[in-house]
Short mmCIF file of C-alpha atoms in Angstrom, two decimals:
data_model
loop_
_atom_site.label_atom_id
_atom_site.label_comp_id
_atom_site.label_asym_id
_atom_site.label_seq_id
_atom_site.Cartn_x
_atom_site.Cartn_y
_atom_site.Cartn_z
CA UNK A 1 0.00 0.00 0.00
CA UNK A 2 1.46 3.34 -1.08
CA UNK A 3 2.13 5.87 1.68
CA UNK A 4 3.16 9.45 1.01
CA UNK A 5 4.88 11.48 3.71
CA UNK A 6 5.66 15.17 3.64
CA UNK A 7 8.23 16.85 5.83
CA UNK A 8 8.09 19.29 7.47
CA UNK A 9 4.42 19.50 8.44
CA UNK A 10 4.75 23.27 8.78
CA UNK A 11 7.37 25.83 7.86
CA UNK A 12 7.69 29.53 8.55
CA UNK A 13 10.33 31.56 6.73
CA UNK A 14 11.10 35.24 6.17
CA UNK A 15 10.41 36.71 2.77
CA UNK A 16 13.18 36.21 0.23
CA UNK A 17 14.44 32.88 1.52
CA UNK A 18 14.90 29.87 -0.69
CA UNK A 19 13.22 26.78 0.72
CA UNK A 20 12.78 23.08 0.12
CA UNK A 21 9.73 20.95 0.79
CA UNK A 22 10.15 17.20 0.95
CA UNK A 23 7.94 14.34 -0.15
CA UNK A 24 8.67 10.63 0.19
CA UNK A 25 6.73 7.61 -0.97
CA UNK A 26 7.04 3.95 -0.05
CA UNK A 27 6.34 2.27 -3.42
CA UNK A 28 8.64 3.47 -6.19
CA UNK A 29 6.43 2.01 -8.97
CA UNK A 30 4.70 5.29 -9.76
CA UNK A 31 3.49 6.79 -13.02
CA UNK A 32 4.00 10.41 -12.08
CA UNK A 33 4.12 12.83 -9.18
CA UNK A 34 2.31 16.14 -8.86
CA UNK A 35 2.84 19.07 -6.54
CA UNK A 36 -0.20 21.15 -5.62
CA UNK A 37 -0.88 24.22 -3.54
CA UNK A 38 -4.06 24.71 -1.56
CA UNK A 39 -5.17 28.08 -0.27
CA UNK A 40 -7.55 28.21 2.72
CA UNK A 41 -11.12 27.50 1.68
CA UNK A 42 -10.12 26.86 -1.89
CA UNK A 43 -9.44 23.95 -4.18
CA UNK A 44 -6.04 22.67 -5.18
CA UNK A 45 -3.91 24.16 -7.93
CA UNK A 46 -1.52 21.87 -9.75
CA UNK A 47 1.96 23.41 -9.78
CA UNK A 48 4.17 20.82 -11.43
CA UNK A 49 3.77 17.31 -12.78
CA UNK A 50 6.81 15.06 -13.16
CA UNK A 51 6.48 11.89 -15.20
CA UNK A 52 8.21 8.80 -13.82
CA UNK A 53 10.84 9.01 -16.59
CA UNK A 54 11.73 12.61 -15.74
CA UNK A 55 14.10 13.94 -13.09
CA UNK A 56 12.78 17.47 -12.67
CA UNK A 57 10.33 20.12 -13.81
CA UNK A 58 10.57 23.88 -13.51
CA UNK A 59 7.98 26.63 -13.54
CA UNK A 60 9.08 30.15 -12.68
CA UNK A 61 10.48 30.16 -9.16
CA UNK A 62 9.47 26.54 -8.59
CA UNK A 63 11.58 23.49 -9.29
CA UNK A 64 10.48 19.94 -8.49
CA UNK A 65 12.80 16.98 -8.59
CA UNK A 66 12.03 13.28 -8.58
CA UNK A 67 14.24 10.39 -7.49
CA UNK A 68 11.99 7.42 -8.11
CA UNK A 69 14.43 4.77 -6.95
CA UNK A 70 14.78 6.33 -3.52
CA UNK A 71 11.11 7.30 -3.32
CA UNK A 72 11.70 11.03 -2.93
CA UNK A 73 10.70 14.33 -4.43
CA UNK A 74 11.54 17.87 -3.45
CA UNK A 75 9.87 21.15 -4.28
CA UNK A 76 12.29 24.06 -4.30
CA UNK A 77 10.86 27.58 -4.03
CA UNK A 78 13.27 30.38 -4.81
CA UNK A 79 13.04 33.88 -3.35
CA UNK A 80 9.88 33.15 -1.38
CA UNK A 81 7.12 35.76 -1.20
CA UNK A 82 4.18 36.22 1.20
CA UNK A 83 1.88 35.17 -1.65
CA UNK A 84 3.53 31.73 -1.56
CA UNK A 85 1.90 31.09 1.84
CA UNK A 86 -0.35 28.06 1.41
CA UNK A 87 -0.45 24.32 2.00
CA UNK A 88 1.68 22.36 -0.44
CA UNK A 89 0.72 18.78 -1.22
CA UNK A 90 2.43 16.12 -3.23
CA UNK A 91 0.59 13.22 -4.80
CA UNK A 92 1.74 10.14 -6.67
CA UNK A 93 -0.16 8.38 -9.44
CA UNK A 94 0.00 4.63 -8.98
CA UNK A 95 -1.35 3.49 -12.32
CA UNK A 96 -2.70 4.61 -15.68
CA UNK A 97 -6.20 5.05 -14.29
CA UNK A 98 -5.16 8.25 -12.56
CA UNK A 99 -5.57 7.31 -8.92
CA UNK A 100 -3.57 9.78 -6.86
CA UNK A 101 -2.31 9.11 -3.34
CA UNK A 102 -1.77 12.35 -1.44
CA UNK A 103 0.53 13.35 1.36
CA UNK A 104 -0.80 15.32 4.32
CA UNK A 105 0.82 18.53 3.11
CA UNK A 106 3.27 21.15 4.34
CA UNK A 107 1.80 24.39 5.63
CA UNK A 108 4.06 27.21 4.46
CA UNK A 109 4.03 30.70 5.89
CA UNK A 110 6.24 33.38 4.35
CA UNK A 111 6.54 36.40 6.62
CA UNK A 112 6.97 39.88 5.18
CA UNK B 1 -15.22 31.61 -16.31
CA UNK B 2 -14.58 29.00 -13.62
CA UNK B 3 -12.94 25.91 -15.11
CA UNK B 4 -14.32 23.39 -12.60
CA UNK B 5 -17.38 24.53 -10.71
CA UNK B 6 -19.24 22.65 -8.04
CA UNK B 7 -22.42 23.49 -6.17
CA UNK B 8 -23.31 24.07 -3.48
CA UNK B 9 -20.27 25.52 -1.72
CA UNK B 10 -21.77 24.78 1.68
CA UNK B 11 -24.25 22.08 2.60
CA UNK B 12 -25.65 21.68 6.10
CA UNK B 13 -28.11 18.87 6.63
CA UNK B 14 -29.52 16.42 9.15
CA UNK B 15 -28.50 12.81 9.57
CA UNK B 16 -30.54 10.47 7.39
CA UNK B 17 -31.17 12.98 4.63
CA UNK B 18 -30.26 12.49 0.96
CA UNK B 19 -28.26 15.19 -0.79
CA UNK B 20 -26.51 15.82 -4.10
CA UNK B 21 -23.44 17.80 -5.11
CA UNK B 22 -23.07 18.89 -8.72
CA UNK B 23 -19.89 19.40 -10.70
CA UNK B 24 -19.29 20.83 -14.15
CA UNK B 25 -16.08 21.45 -16.08
CA UNK B 26 -15.72 23.62 -19.17
CA UNK B 27 -12.18 22.53 -20.03
CA UNK B 28 -13.18 19.80 -22.46
CA UNK B 29 -11.50 17.19 -20.26
CA UNK B 30 -12.21 13.47 -20.58
CA UNK B 31 -11.74 12.49 -16.95
CA UNK B 32 -13.50 13.69 -13.81
CA UNK B 33 -13.02 12.78 -10.16
CA UNK B 34 -14.50 13.07 -6.71
CA UNK B 35 -12.11 13.45 -3.78
CA UNK B 36 -12.91 13.67 -0.07
CA UNK B 37 -10.84 15.78 2.33
CA UNK B 38 -11.42 14.83 5.94
CA UNK B 39 -10.97 16.90 9.08
CA UNK B 40 -7.26 16.03 9.17
CA UNK B 41 -6.96 17.45 5.65
CA UNK B 42 -6.15 14.10 4.05
CA UNK B 43 -7.37 13.90 0.45
CA UNK B 44 -8.60 10.54 -0.76
CA UNK B 45 -10.02 9.61 -4.13
CA UNK B 46 -13.57 8.30 -4.20
CA UNK B 47 -14.51 7.93 -7.86
CA UNK B 48 -13.19 8.63 -11.32
CA UNK B 49 -14.99 8.69 -14.66
CA UNK B 50 -13.36 8.66 -18.09
CA UNK B 51 -15.66 9.53 -20.99
CA UNK B 52 -18.66 8.81 -18.77
CA UNK B 53 -17.30 5.38 -17.81
CA UNK B 54 -16.53 4.59 -14.17
CA UNK B 55 -12.85 3.66 -13.90
CA UNK B 56 -12.07 4.15 -10.22
CA UNK B 57 -14.40 3.16 -7.42
CA UNK B 58 -12.61 3.14 -4.10
CA UNK B 59 -13.95 1.49 -0.97
CA UNK B 60 -16.76 3.97 -0.58
CA UNK B 61 -20.09 3.03 1.06
CA UNK B 62 -22.91 2.21 -1.35
CA UNK B 63 -24.72 5.27 -0.04
CA UNK B 64 -22.46 7.30 -2.33
CA UNK B 65 -23.43 7.12 -5.99
CA UNK B 66 -21.75 9.14 -8.72
CA UNK B 67 -23.52 9.95 -11.97
CA UNK B 68 -21.99 11.29 -15.14
CA UNK B 69 -24.70 12.38 -17.61
CA UNK B 70 -22.02 13.62 -20.02
CA UNK B 71 -18.27 14.25 -20.13
CA UNK B 72 -18.62 17.71 -18.66
CA UNK B 73 -20.65 16.75 -15.60
CA UNK B 74 -20.10 14.47 -12.63
CA UNK B 75 -22.58 14.58 -9.80
CA UNK B 76 -22.39 12.91 -6.41
CA UNK B 77 -25.51 11.70 -4.65
CA UNK B 78 -25.37 10.65 -1.02
CA UNK B 79 -28.16 8.68 0.65
CA UNK B 80 -28.89 8.39 4.36
CA UNK B 81 -26.23 10.87 5.42
CA UNK B 82 -24.19 10.04 8.53
CA UNK B 83 -22.15 12.22 10.88
CA UNK B 84 -18.94 10.72 9.49
CA UNK B 85 -19.77 12.00 6.02
CA UNK B 86 -18.94 15.52 7.15
CA UNK B 87 -15.96 16.63 5.07
CA UNK B 88 -15.02 18.78 2.13
CA UNK B 89 -15.77 17.12 -1.21
CA UNK B 90 -13.74 18.18 -4.22
CA UNK B 91 -14.50 17.63 -7.84
CA UNK B 92 -11.58 17.59 -10.28
CA UNK B 93 -10.93 16.98 -13.96
CA UNK B 94 -8.00 16.19 -16.23
CA UNK B 95 -7.46 15.76 -19.96
CA UNK B 96 -6.29 12.18 -19.57
CA UNK B 97 -6.06 9.86 -16.61
CA UNK B 98 -2.51 10.92 -15.78
CA UNK B 99 -2.46 14.57 -16.64
CA UNK B 100 -2.57 17.66 -14.41
CA UNK B 101 -5.65 17.83 -12.26
CA UNK B 102 -7.86 20.89 -12.09
CA UNK B 103 -9.90 21.13 -8.88
CA UNK B 104 -13.15 22.82 -8.01
CA UNK B 105 -13.29 24.97 -4.89
CA UNK B 106 -14.94 22.28 -2.80
CA UNK B 107 -18.25 21.62 -1.05
CA UNK B 108 -18.18 21.78 2.74
CA UNK B 109 -20.69 19.17 3.91
CA UNK B 110 -21.78 19.30 7.54
CA UNK B 111 -24.07 16.55 8.82
CA UNK B 112 -25.78 17.40 12.13
#
């Protein structure tokens, strides 16, 4: 049974810092991995999707890496801003049918 | 225009009642999902439809019945509501079964 763990559970940083969020999964036989952000009272927004054959994806100040063999992914946020404050979730797709298994999330607060 | 819209946003009801949540996407996607986020913020998939065909049906009580009248709509009907059904229910869609997910803003269901 796939289990997804995110560390840390919460993180508070001053504006401008670079930061790393971690995601680990127990079963390395995944199809892809997605990083999402969730704002309070809102739905999730997909940030980056990494296919199992890829090592990383970049979008603006965000960079996600995937090491399938070790069951790990990181989300790197450069030059953090208060607007980055949200809960960040990672999710792995276990098969072609699209079933995602989510981690519990990291609550990020960027202080101005 | 909201890409994935679900109604109602809030639903407060008594135990034993039957209720429905509606979802519509205007992205032209083939696949739609229902996810449940419990009080601990864990997101778990409930159902997935691809081109109106049910492809994922997790261990969800029979009281929950999804219906997809067409590719753009996926509704969730819940019979005989129980206290434990209280959660936020999210609808989502994607172009294929392993593409980026687009989420609705959620329906907060409270069963009293």
